[in-house]
Amino acid sequence: MHSAFLLRRRIMYRLTKTRKRTVAVTASTLLLFPVLLAFGVETIGRGTFTDAWMWIGANPALFAINALLYSFVFLFLYCLLGSLVPSAGVTALLMFTAALISYFKTKMIGEPFFPWDILLKKEGTNIIPLVSGSAVLTRVAIVAAIVLGLFLLRLIVPRFRLPILTRLGLGVLAVVCLYGMAGRSPAAERLFDRAGVSEIVWNQQENYGNNGFGLAFTLNIQNAIIKKPPGYGEASIATVAQYITDKQSVPAFKTVSAEDSRQPNVIFIMNEAFWDPTLLPDVSFSEDPIPTVHRLQQESTSGYLLSPQFGGGTSNVEFEVLTGNSMSFLPSGSVPYQQYVNQPVPSLASYFESKGYKSMGIHSYDGWFWNRDNVYKNFGFESFKSKDKFDNPEYKGNFISDDEVSRSIISAVEESERPMFIYAVTMQNHGAYDDSRYGENAIRVDGNLTPEAAGILETYTHGARDADQSLQLLIDHFEQSDQPTVIVFYGDHLPMLGFDYDVYKQAGFIGKGTWSLEELKKMRSVPFVVWSNFDLPQEQVPTISNSFLGGYILDKLDMELPANFAFTLDLFKQYPGLLSNLVVDAEQNMYATAPEAAKPALDQYRELQYDLLFGNRYLAHFLDADYLTKSALDDYNMEFEPQIASEAPAAEDEDDSI
């Protein structure tokens, strides 16, 4: 009896000791793991242990907030999964993957990982071919090994399950705390203030660099909500409408010339990543890669567009050009095509339709990409010719050739009985450029470049040469045409030439440190040229934002400007360049933030954009009601419906081959 009692005591003692040890291990893990995780995330996001350690030493309070955020994520997953070690592994997998994406995305296009990037779905997979090389794979392998090691700890760490009510209570607590920090509750705001959090919305690289990945990502969740501008309402929009009325000097539609009363075909061609590589100062070329563009820069209206993007985000440039709206008033890194264009939005397409035109979009890639199938309908296009609607197209490299797009434009104009507005987007010269897609490149480069950098630049230059030739193909055709036609040709953004702007640095285009305003302007400036087969005034435009281009071209054609484009045209004359982190005035002075003199006009612009995208369309109460409230066309894309039905299997096979 006594022996049995002693045995029971020993067993209870050992169980109690084991339970205490398990509790101690669990508590230690819950406390220490988020700190180690925060250090790991910052190391991945910043690139080196040294950079992470220096940031932590300089910003211990900010580091603590990042660790606190990760602790709530870890606690929630622990309560959800019920097992400590797998929860740590899942937390590390999620956080390290997000940090890797942010690191690669920043190095490639200068933007970190945002909350709304999660919405990109299939578009996000297009970054995978761009992430290559031994250094990149080494980073991925190290992270994978750490995560796997965490999961394997399950074999030696004892399992400790929380009681169900405890799990429920702690899980709710974690969610409430995360929600409060993301929603910036009063308690969270006090915590942020004491820690010295300083959000830099207009420069997200600096925002993530100063605050740390977890905190900056969390702060941006609130930024995804578009807030109503202070003072917005019918009265404020009435003031904007009166301003537009006072400034509008063209009362009605005008024809292109007294001799020709026909409306001109208006063709916008946004050529993928088109830029002038001869601007690289320390590189020479065996021949001029873009002679057509260089000739037009001397003979016709031309200049430089200030793009809101670098290396990617084509749809955001389309958004600015087609709607006259500015990415400057939307969260950095957002994608309006994915997030905001879910109802009819007044655009150049709906405007030209109202003038008796046929508005057509042409893009030599999948229609689902960037949600164009739906967006173009909401923009008022009558038809959209995407990749699956091309009949046996010519390919160069992995994509349909630029020449094929030019031939498609010609065919569309020739087949239409009405004048046409065409917005064409090419795909041939999409990055990355380390694939030797053309075999032997026609143009050789010479300069102090590594063989890898030279190969990237030669491949890109070959594509730019083909783009230039595709423009000449259009010019050759319409020079012989009796239909008045104007072509506006430009790129969407500078190309991503190597990892971390490598080719630009080697070629002396930018320095290796933080960009100056002049360097920022250079890295966002793409050439545009205008050609027509009738007389148009010639003008050199040193800077014009994409959001101002539509109004500018309508004015050049002496066409009546709809209200929103009339506003942007006037703003262009005062502040021709507008990015979230760069404003250029009429004298070409540059500012990192809007100068005081510009704020009243920019506030009106912000209110006007909010009214048309998110607000009540008060502007339609005063001006252009038919245009501003125009619905999507009922027969959108009907011309392609028989072709879609008959060629669906072939289109599916083609997608599988790309």
XYZ file of C-alpha atoms in Angstrom:
658
model
C 0.000 0.000 0.000
C 2.737 2.354 1.008
C 4.715 1.417 -2.122
C 1.707 2.162 -4.342
C 1.293 5.553 -2.667
C 4.938 6.409 -3.249
C 4.667 5.304 -6.870
C 1.663 7.542 -7.394
C 3.533 10.456 -5.841
C 6.522 9.873 -8.070
C 4.264 9.729 -11.139
C 2.410 12.906 -10.127
C 5.689 14.629 -9.407
C 7.075 13.700 -12.795
C 3.823 14.736 -14.533
C 3.837 18.034 -12.667
C 7.485 18.573 -13.506
C 6.839 17.709 -17.166
C 3.817 19.994 -17.255
C 5.782 22.849 -15.703
C 8.604 22.293 -18.166
C 6.106 22.234 -21.020
C 4.466 25.422 -19.779
C 7.886 27.043 -19.432
C 8.877 25.991 -22.966
C 5.549 27.222 -24.333
C 5.748 30.564 -22.541
C 9.373 31.047 -23.583
C 8.503 30.241 -27.181
C 5.566 32.651 -27.198
C 7.872 35.384 -25.878
C 11.148 34.712 -27.680
C 10.006 33.356 -31.043
C 8.378 36.637 -32.221
C 11.595 38.515 -31.393
C 13.697 36.079 -33.424
C 11.078 36.130 -36.157
C 11.170 39.939 -36.329
C 14.948 39.838 -36.651
C 14.702 37.232 -39.408
C 12.060 39.192 -41.326
C 14.151 42.380 -41.203
C 17.265 40.480 -42.283
C 15.413 39.110 -45.310
C 13.770 42.424 -46.146
C 16.960 44.485 -45.807
C 19.264 41.937 -47.384
C 21.921 41.478 -44.681
C 22.285 40.746 -40.968
C 24.291 43.952 -40.585
C 21.579 46.190 -42.021
C 18.945 44.516 -39.854
C 21.079 44.816 -36.710
C 21.860 48.488 -37.376
C 18.164 49.276 -37.803
C 17.264 47.443 -34.593
C 19.984 49.283 -32.673
C 18.747 52.632 -33.927
C 15.028 51.836 -33.531
C 14.486 49.465 -30.575
C 10.912 50.681 -29.957
C 9.900 50.146 -33.590
C 11.515 46.706 -33.533
C 9.503 45.879 -30.398
C 6.240 46.838 -32.133
C 7.096 44.592 -35.089
C 7.813 41.725 -32.671
C 4.531 42.443 -30.884
C 2.629 42.210 -34.182
C 4.246 38.865 -34.967
C 3.453 37.614 -31.465
C -0.252 38.235 -32.069
C -0.083 36.448 -35.426
C 1.742 33.533 -33.783
C -0.721 33.414 -30.879
C -3.695 33.394 -33.255
C -2.248 30.540 -35.315
C -1.367 28.629 -32.131
C -4.958 28.944 -30.930
C -6.218 27.980 -34.372
C -3.949 24.961 -34.929
C -3.593 23.887 -31.302
C 0.036 22.793 -31.603
C 2.999 25.002 -30.721
C 5.748 23.952 -33.123
C 3.616 23.655 -36.292
C 2.154 27.070 -35.458
C 5.666 28.506 -35.258
C 6.511 26.881 -38.598
C 3.404 28.251 -40.309
C 3.999 31.732 -38.861
C 7.601 31.736 -40.050
C 6.568 30.459 -43.487
C 4.023 33.268 -43.899
C 6.240 36.075 -42.592
C 9.442 34.973 -44.334
C 7.624 34.486 -47.647
C 6.118 37.966 -47.407
C 9.535 39.418 -46.577
C 11.151 37.604 -49.526
C 8.476 38.889 -51.897
C 8.986 42.407 -50.569
C 12.759 42.165 -50.965
C 12.608 40.911 -54.550
C 9.815 43.308 -55.520
C 11.735 46.280 -54.119
C 14.921 45.295 -55.911
C 13.103 44.834 -59.219
C 10.559 47.662 -59.399
C 11.224 49.812 -56.350
C 8.025 48.915 -54.462
C 7.659 46.685 -51.365
C 4.961 44.098 -50.730
C 1.585 45.711 -50.019
C -1.576 44.219 -48.484
C -3.448 44.616 -51.780
C -0.806 42.635 -53.673
C -2.572 39.582 -52.291
C -5.420 40.369 -54.718
C -3.210 39.943 -57.783
C -3.835 36.178 -57.941
C -2.569 34.936 -61.324
C -0.846 38.271 -62.127
C 1.483 37.693 -59.197
C 2.875 34.504 -60.716
C 4.457 36.556 -63.502
C 7.151 37.657 -61.071
C 8.460 34.078 -60.779
C 10.411 34.044 -64.090
C 12.049 37.318 -63.063
C 13.415 35.852 -59.831
C 16.421 33.805 -60.837
C 20.142 33.534 -60.261
C 22.293 31.774 -57.688
C 22.114 34.580 -55.102
C 18.329 34.622 -55.262
C 18.034 30.849 -55.044
C 20.433 30.826 -52.083
C 18.171 33.197 -50.159
C 15.125 31.087 -50.918
C 16.971 27.889 -49.920
C 18.110 29.344 -46.590
C 14.602 30.481 -45.729
C 13.167 27.094 -46.738
C 15.745 25.296 -44.571
C 14.893 27.441 -41.514
C 11.164 26.841 -41.921
C 11.693 23.114 -42.415
C 13.888 23.031 -39.318
C 11.101 24.615 -37.286
C 8.647 21.956 -38.395
C 11.153 19.204 -37.552
C 11.448 20.514 -33.982
C 8.094 18.862 -33.439
C 10.007 15.599 -33.066
C 11.795 16.743 -29.884
C 9.631 19.490 -28.375
C 6.786 18.189 -26.155
C 3.254 18.848 -27.307
C 1.173 21.093 -25.100
C -2.480 21.643 -25.934
C -4.351 24.556 -24.427
C -7.829 23.977 -23.037
C -10.459 24.852 -25.616
C -11.820 27.842 -23.692
C -8.307 29.201 -23.209
C -7.612 28.799 -26.916
C -10.825 30.594 -27.788
C -10.139 33.465 -25.403
C -6.520 33.977 -26.465
C -7.459 33.665 -30.141
C -10.093 36.373 -29.803
C -7.594 38.535 -27.926
C -5.019 38.145 -30.724
C -7.588 39.053 -33.410
C -8.777 42.103 -31.453
C -5.211 43.321 -30.971
C -4.326 42.830 -34.648
C -7.546 44.538 -35.725
C -6.837 47.451 -33.389
C -3.318 47.929 -34.737
C -4.414 47.645 -38.372
C -7.405 49.938 -37.779
C -5.311 52.312 -35.664
C -7.483 52.295 -32.582
C -6.843 55.045 -29.987
C -4.754 52.632 -27.927
C -2.722 51.658 -30.998
C -2.227 55.307 -31.951
C -0.879 56.069 -28.478
C 1.485 53.127 -28.742
C 2.664 54.256 -32.179
C 3.210 57.807 -30.966
C 5.313 56.693 -28.008
C 7.399 54.431 -30.232
C 8.042 57.230 -32.706
C 6.190 55.697 -35.659
C 6.361 58.047 -38.639
C 4.360 56.889 -41.642
C 5.645 58.040 -45.024
C 2.767 57.272 -47.375
C 4.298 59.018 -50.403
C 7.550 57.024 -50.243
C 6.840 53.411 -49.345
C 10.438 52.236 -49.651
C 11.345 54.704 -46.936
C 8.201 53.817 -45.006
C 9.161 50.128 -44.841
C 12.802 50.997 -44.228
C 12.038 53.268 -41.277
C 9.230 51.335 -39.597
C 10.088 47.726 -40.402
C 8.216 45.326 -42.633
C 5.472 44.135 -40.266
C 4.517 47.586 -39.015
C 4.616 49.257 -42.440
C 2.529 46.448 -43.942
C -0.009 46.809 -41.111
C -0.197 50.597 -41.483
C -0.954 50.155 -45.178
C -4.033 48.059 -44.431
C -5.751 51.241 -43.301
C -4.438 53.053 -46.373
C -6.292 50.585 -48.596
C -9.484 52.344 -47.519
C -9.956 55.408 -49.706
C -10.972 58.202 -47.372
C -13.277 60.993 -48.422
C -11.264 64.193 -48.921
C -11.920 66.827 -46.242
C -14.687 69.151 -47.373
C -15.875 66.905 -50.206
C -19.538 67.384 -51.104
C -21.844 68.812 -53.702
C -20.851 72.378 -52.826
C -17.127 71.709 -53.254
C -17.700 69.957 -56.599
C -19.894 72.866 -57.695
C -16.846 75.085 -57.170
C -14.739 72.722 -59.290
C -17.424 72.723 -61.994
C -17.488 76.510 -62.079
C -13.701 76.564 -62.343
C -13.851 74.174 -65.308
C -16.550 76.262 -66.983
C -14.509 79.436 -66.593
C -11.367 77.775 -67.989
C -12.967 75.831 -70.859
C -12.230 77.780 -74.024
C -13.368 75.271 -76.697
C -17.171 75.300 -76.786
C -17.839 72.473 -79.236
C -16.317 69.745 -81.360
C -13.992 71.068 -84.046
C -12.831 69.251 -87.147
C -9.174 68.680 -87.880
C -9.007 71.301 -90.606
C -11.180 73.559 -92.695
C -10.548 71.395 -95.768
C -11.422 68.048 -94.172
C -14.544 67.729 -92.032
C -14.010 64.069 -91.222
C -13.189 63.043 -87.692
C -9.679 61.576 -87.426
C -8.822 58.086 -86.265
C -7.118 58.462 -82.891
C -4.683 55.660 -82.070
C -2.874 55.406 -78.753
C -0.103 52.790 -78.653
C 1.370 52.008 -75.268
C 4.385 49.899 -76.114
C 5.550 47.553 -73.363
C 8.576 48.974 -71.500
C 9.493 51.213 -74.455
C 12.323 53.583 -73.624
C 15.331 55.125 -75.345
C 18.409 53.035 -74.395
C 20.716 55.563 -76.074
C 20.118 57.792 -73.037
C 22.533 55.575 -71.091
C 25.622 57.803 -70.930
C 28.401 55.205 -70.740
C 27.163 52.892 -73.491
C 27.382 53.079 -77.283
C 25.398 51.136 -79.885
C 26.427 49.682 -83.223
C 23.479 51.522 -84.828
C 20.564 53.726 -83.829
C 18.012 51.306 -82.345
C 15.003 53.658 -82.609
C 15.442 55.868 -85.714
C 11.703 56.413 -86.232
C 11.172 57.800 -82.744
C 14.317 59.937 -82.981
C 13.109 61.385 -86.297
C 9.662 62.158 -84.913
C 11.241 63.845 -81.908
C 12.670 66.368 -84.373
C 9.681 66.668 -86.702
C 6.514 66.453 -84.586
C 5.058 66.916 -81.138
C 7.039 64.856 -78.668
C 8.355 64.842 -75.143
C 8.580 62.776 -71.992
C 5.784 61.221 -69.995
C 6.218 61.038 -66.235
C 5.128 57.495 -65.433
C 3.766 56.433 -62.035
C 5.483 53.049 -62.510
C 8.901 51.502 -62.977
C 9.477 48.033 -64.416
C 5.856 46.880 -64.062
C 2.316 47.911 -63.228
C 1.294 48.614 -66.826
C -2.397 48.838 -65.990
C -1.802 51.802 -63.677
C -0.412 53.780 -66.618
C -3.463 52.815 -68.707
C -5.669 53.935 -65.839
C -4.087 57.389 -65.799
C -4.155 57.900 -69.567
C -7.665 56.578 -70.180
C -9.415 58.246 -67.217
C -7.347 61.362 -66.532
C -7.112 60.260 -62.904
C -3.850 60.188 -60.978
C -2.230 57.371 -59.027
C -0.874 60.099 -56.734
C -4.182 60.158 -54.863
C -4.384 56.400 -54.376
C -2.416 54.170 -51.993
C 1.116 53.446 -53.184
C 1.263 50.122 -54.957
C -2.500 49.870 -55.458
C -3.979 48.531 -58.693
C -7.196 50.372 -59.649
C -8.033 47.777 -62.315
C -8.175 45.152 -59.578
C -9.490 47.216 -56.695
C -11.569 50.197 -57.752
C -12.953 49.948 -61.303
C -16.040 47.897 -60.534
C -18.611 50.198 -62.173
C -18.713 52.366 -65.328
C -16.009 55.049 -65.181
C -15.867 57.970 -67.653
C -12.862 57.583 -69.930
C -11.456 58.456 -73.339
C -13.198 55.345 -74.692
C -16.678 56.421 -73.562
C -15.959 59.999 -74.671
C -15.051 58.969 -78.229
C -18.053 56.636 -78.348
C -20.250 59.640 -77.534
C -18.715 61.434 -80.527
C -19.679 58.718 -82.987
C -16.433 56.773 -82.830
C -15.873 53.084 -82.373
C -13.678 52.617 -79.293
C -11.532 49.492 -79.350
C -8.914 48.104 -77.011
C -6.171 45.849 -78.381
C -3.763 43.894 -76.207
C -1.588 41.006 -77.325
C -1.891 39.138 -74.018
C -4.614 37.452 -71.960
C -7.747 39.491 -71.412
C -8.039 38.400 -67.781
C -4.656 39.914 -66.964
C -5.148 43.001 -64.763
C -8.889 42.339 -65.133
C -8.947 44.149 -68.492
C -11.919 42.149 -69.795
C -14.150 43.767 -67.183
C -12.370 47.114 -66.870
C -12.545 47.883 -70.588
C -16.277 47.252 -70.490
C -16.621 49.654 -67.568
C -14.513 52.220 -69.436
C -17.040 52.213 -72.289
C -15.054 50.366 -74.956
C -17.155 48.798 -77.673
C -14.743 45.913 -78.173
C -11.552 44.451 -76.767
C -9.236 42.294 -78.841
C -7.041 40.280 -76.489
C -4.603 37.466 -77.288
C -7.161 34.738 -77.880
C -8.832 36.849 -80.576
C -5.706 37.127 -82.752
C -5.834 34.768 -85.726
C -2.595 32.757 -86.050
C -0.430 35.653 -84.846
C 3.314 36.089 -85.325
C 5.379 35.577 -82.190
C 8.778 36.985 -81.319
C 10.214 35.396 -78.226
C 7.446 34.373 -75.842
C 4.900 36.961 -76.919
C 2.919 38.180 -79.920
C 5.095 40.539 -81.947
C 4.691 44.302 -82.063
C 4.358 44.101 -85.853
C 1.337 41.825 -85.360
C -0.281 44.472 -83.153
C 0.361 47.106 -85.840
C -1.228 44.909 -88.476
C -4.194 44.378 -86.171
C -4.607 48.144 -85.794
C -4.541 48.621 -89.560
C -7.085 45.866 -90.070
C -9.444 47.314 -87.439
C -9.340 50.780 -89.017
C -9.839 49.438 -92.532
C -12.824 47.322 -91.497
C -14.619 50.048 -89.546
C -17.192 52.311 -91.163
C -16.787 54.814 -88.344
C -13.726 56.744 -87.203
C -11.852 54.781 -84.542
C -10.368 55.378 -81.162
C -7.915 52.556 -80.495
C -5.974 51.974 -77.304
C -3.344 49.335 -78.083
C -0.997 47.720 -75.569
C 1.891 45.565 -76.808
C 3.663 42.698 -75.061
C 6.681 41.618 -77.133
C 9.378 43.428 -75.158
C 8.180 42.415 -71.699
C 10.990 41.603 -69.254
C 13.028 39.887 -68.042
C 15.709 40.295 -70.705
C 18.242 37.631 -69.692
C 16.652 34.945 -71.876
C 18.358 35.589 -75.264
C 14.891 35.357 -76.771
C 15.942 36.679 -80.181
C 19.039 34.551 -80.649
C 21.615 36.786 -82.318
C 20.834 40.401 -81.443
C 20.937 42.810 -84.361
C 22.502 45.664 -82.376
C 25.664 45.361 -80.315
C 26.408 47.467 -77.257
C 29.794 48.657 -76.127
C 30.671 50.000 -72.695
C 32.010 49.145 -69.274
C 29.384 46.473 -68.657
C 29.624 42.947 -67.339
C 28.824 40.263 -69.956
C 25.522 39.583 -68.184
C 24.548 43.274 -68.200
C 25.549 43.636 -71.849
C 23.425 40.618 -72.779
C 20.393 42.029 -70.950
C 20.782 45.420 -72.613
C 21.250 43.927 -76.095
C 18.120 41.785 -75.752
C 16.101 44.769 -74.570
C 17.503 46.975 -77.342
C 16.541 44.394 -79.965
C 12.952 44.575 -78.687
C 13.012 48.381 -78.674
C 14.232 48.284 -82.285
C 11.307 46.046 -83.237
C 8.908 48.406 -81.470
C 10.295 51.326 -83.437
C 9.902 49.382 -86.693
C 6.305 48.511 -85.805
C 5.591 52.229 -85.468
C 7.136 52.843 -88.894
C 4.920 50.081 -90.311
C 1.859 52.049 -89.177
C 3.228 55.315 -90.519
C 3.934 53.755 -93.912
C 0.355 52.552 -94.128
C -1.456 55.685 -92.988
C 0.748 57.975 -95.084
C -0.981 56.352 -98.056
C -4.438 56.419 -96.449
C -7.078 59.023 -97.182
C -8.423 58.692 -93.615
C -7.139 61.413 -91.288
C -5.247 59.591 -88.539
C -3.188 60.550 -85.502
C -0.908 58.126 -83.650
C 0.306 58.686 -80.095
C 3.177 56.303 -79.313
C 4.836 55.878 -75.908
C 6.067 53.402 -73.318
C 4.370 52.555 -70.052
C 7.507 52.591 -67.894
C 11.263 52.100 -68.029
C 12.367 48.471 -68.371
C 13.726 46.468 -65.477
C 17.290 46.012 -66.703
C 18.851 43.592 -64.250
C 18.342 43.038 -60.563
C 18.560 46.118 -58.332
C 18.803 48.512 -61.350
C 22.103 46.875 -62.245
C 22.406 47.962 -65.895
C 21.376 51.536 -65.121
C 24.084 51.729 -62.457
C 26.793 50.158 -64.608
C 25.909 52.440 -67.518
C 26.169 55.574 -65.373
C 22.488 56.543 -65.646
C 21.984 56.637 -61.854
C 24.249 56.434 -58.840
C 24.406 53.594 -56.357
C 22.946 55.494 -53.413
C 19.605 57.127 -52.721
C 18.164 58.735 -55.816
C 18.097 62.493 -56.161
C 14.954 64.155 -57.522
C 16.685 64.423 -60.891
C 17.442 60.688 -60.888
C 13.886 59.880 -59.817
C 12.588 61.969 -62.708
C 14.911 60.208 -65.166
C 13.829 56.773 -63.931
C 10.166 57.664 -64.496
C 10.451 59.548 -67.825
C 9.517 57.694 -71.014
C 9.489 59.212 -74.507
C 6.274 59.886 -76.396
C 5.825 60.989 -79.997
C 2.804 62.088 -82.007
C 2.439 61.460 -85.739
C -0.441 62.432 -88.029
C -1.151 62.463 -91.770
C -2.614 65.966 -91.467
C -1.172 69.171 -90.072
C -0.964 69.446 -86.306
C 0.908 72.064 -84.294
C 4.392 70.895 -83.305
C 5.463 71.231 -79.693
C 8.219 69.915 -77.449
C 6.926 68.815 -74.054
C 9.710 68.318 -71.486
C 7.392 66.770 -68.882
C 3.786 65.596 -68.857
C 2.178 63.114 -66.490
C 0.225 60.236 -67.997
C -2.959 61.526 -66.374
C -2.655 64.729 -68.408
C -1.969 63.099 -71.776
C -5.616 62.516 -72.763
C -6.648 66.125 -72.283
C -3.479 67.313 -74.000
C -4.153 65.247 -77.149
C -7.833 66.231 -77.291
C -6.766 69.852 -77.118
C -4.221 69.325 -79.907
C -7.036 67.925 -82.061
C -9.242 70.950 -81.271
C -11.848 68.626 -79.804
C -14.255 69.579 -77.077
C -12.854 68.479 -73.738
C -15.123 66.657 -71.292
C -15.134 68.193 -67.843
C -12.507 66.043 -66.122
C -10.052 66.244 -69.026
C -10.567 70.012 -69.258
C -9.525 70.228 -65.611
C -6.408 68.116 -66.096
C -5.383 70.151 -69.159
C -5.439 73.332 -67.118
C -3.537 71.683 -64.270
C -0.942 70.416 -66.764
C -0.169 74.003 -67.743
C 0.650 74.794 -64.109
C 2.179 71.542 -62.820
C 2.938 69.233 -65.757
C 4.546 66.522 -63.620
C 2.688 64.811 -60.784
C 3.771 61.708 -58.870
C 3.207 60.878 -55.231
C 6.831 61.758 -54.463
C 7.656 64.228 -57.238
C 5.952 67.396 -58.463
C 7.294 69.340 -61.455
C 6.076 72.874 -62.103
C 5.818 74.771 -65.401
C 9.409 76.012 -65.045
C 10.592 72.406 -64.532
C 11.413 72.971 -60.884
C 11.131 69.732 -58.901
C 9.667 69.129 -55.448
C 9.549 65.986 -53.322
C 6.155 67.096 -51.983
C 3.650 69.525 -53.427
C 4.609 73.176 -52.872
C 2.115 75.342 -50.994
C 1.122 77.169 -54.177
C 0.057 73.882 -55.804
C -2.063 72.528 -52.944
C -5.370 74.298 -53.752
C -5.378 72.976 -57.340
C -4.257 69.499 -56.272
C -6.930 69.399 -53.569
C -9.543 70.143 -56.213
C -8.057 67.415 -58.425
C -8.258 64.945 -55.533
C -11.905 65.872 -54.875
C -12.782 65.555 -58.566
C -11.156 62.120 -58.774
C -12.878 60.923 -55.600
C -16.218 62.149 -56.951
C -15.850 60.166 -60.179
C -14.364 56.982 -58.725
C -15.892 56.626 -55.263
C -18.270 59.502 -54.646
C -21.713 60.570 -55.794
C -20.795 61.962 -59.245
C -21.916 65.422 -58.181
C -20.043 66.821 -61.178
C -22.778 65.388 -63.436
C -25.241 67.758 -61.730
C -23.389 70.665 -63.324
C -21.501 69.459 -66.418
C -21.454 66.668 -69.027
C -24.149 64.549 -67.402
C -24.491 62.159 -70.361
C -20.762 61.502 -70.503
C -20.225 61.264 -66.742
C -23.135 58.865 -66.179
C -22.726 56.782 -69.338
C -23.375 53.074 -68.829
C -21.306 50.221 -70.247
C -22.373 49.218 -73.752
C -24.841 46.337 -73.934
C -23.141 44.968 -77.058
C -19.621 45.092 -75.592
C -17.370 42.688 -77.516
C -20.252 41.216 -79.507
C -18.148 41.336 -82.668
C -15.868 38.666 -81.178
C -18.532 36.425 -79.679
C -18.814 34.018 -82.675
C -15.028 33.793 -82.838
C -14.774 33.084 -79.119
C -17.359 30.317 -79.325
C -15.739 28.606 -82.305
C -12.114 28.955 -81.170
C -12.373 28.285 -77.429
C -10.465 24.951 -77.516
C -7.695 26.407 -79.683
C -7.344 29.403 -77.375
C -7.036 27.097 -74.360
C -4.287 25.090 -76.047
C -2.442 28.283 -76.884
C -2.568 29.453 -73.261
C -1.043 26.150 -72.167
C 1.926 26.692 -74.451
C 2.915 30.063 -73.034
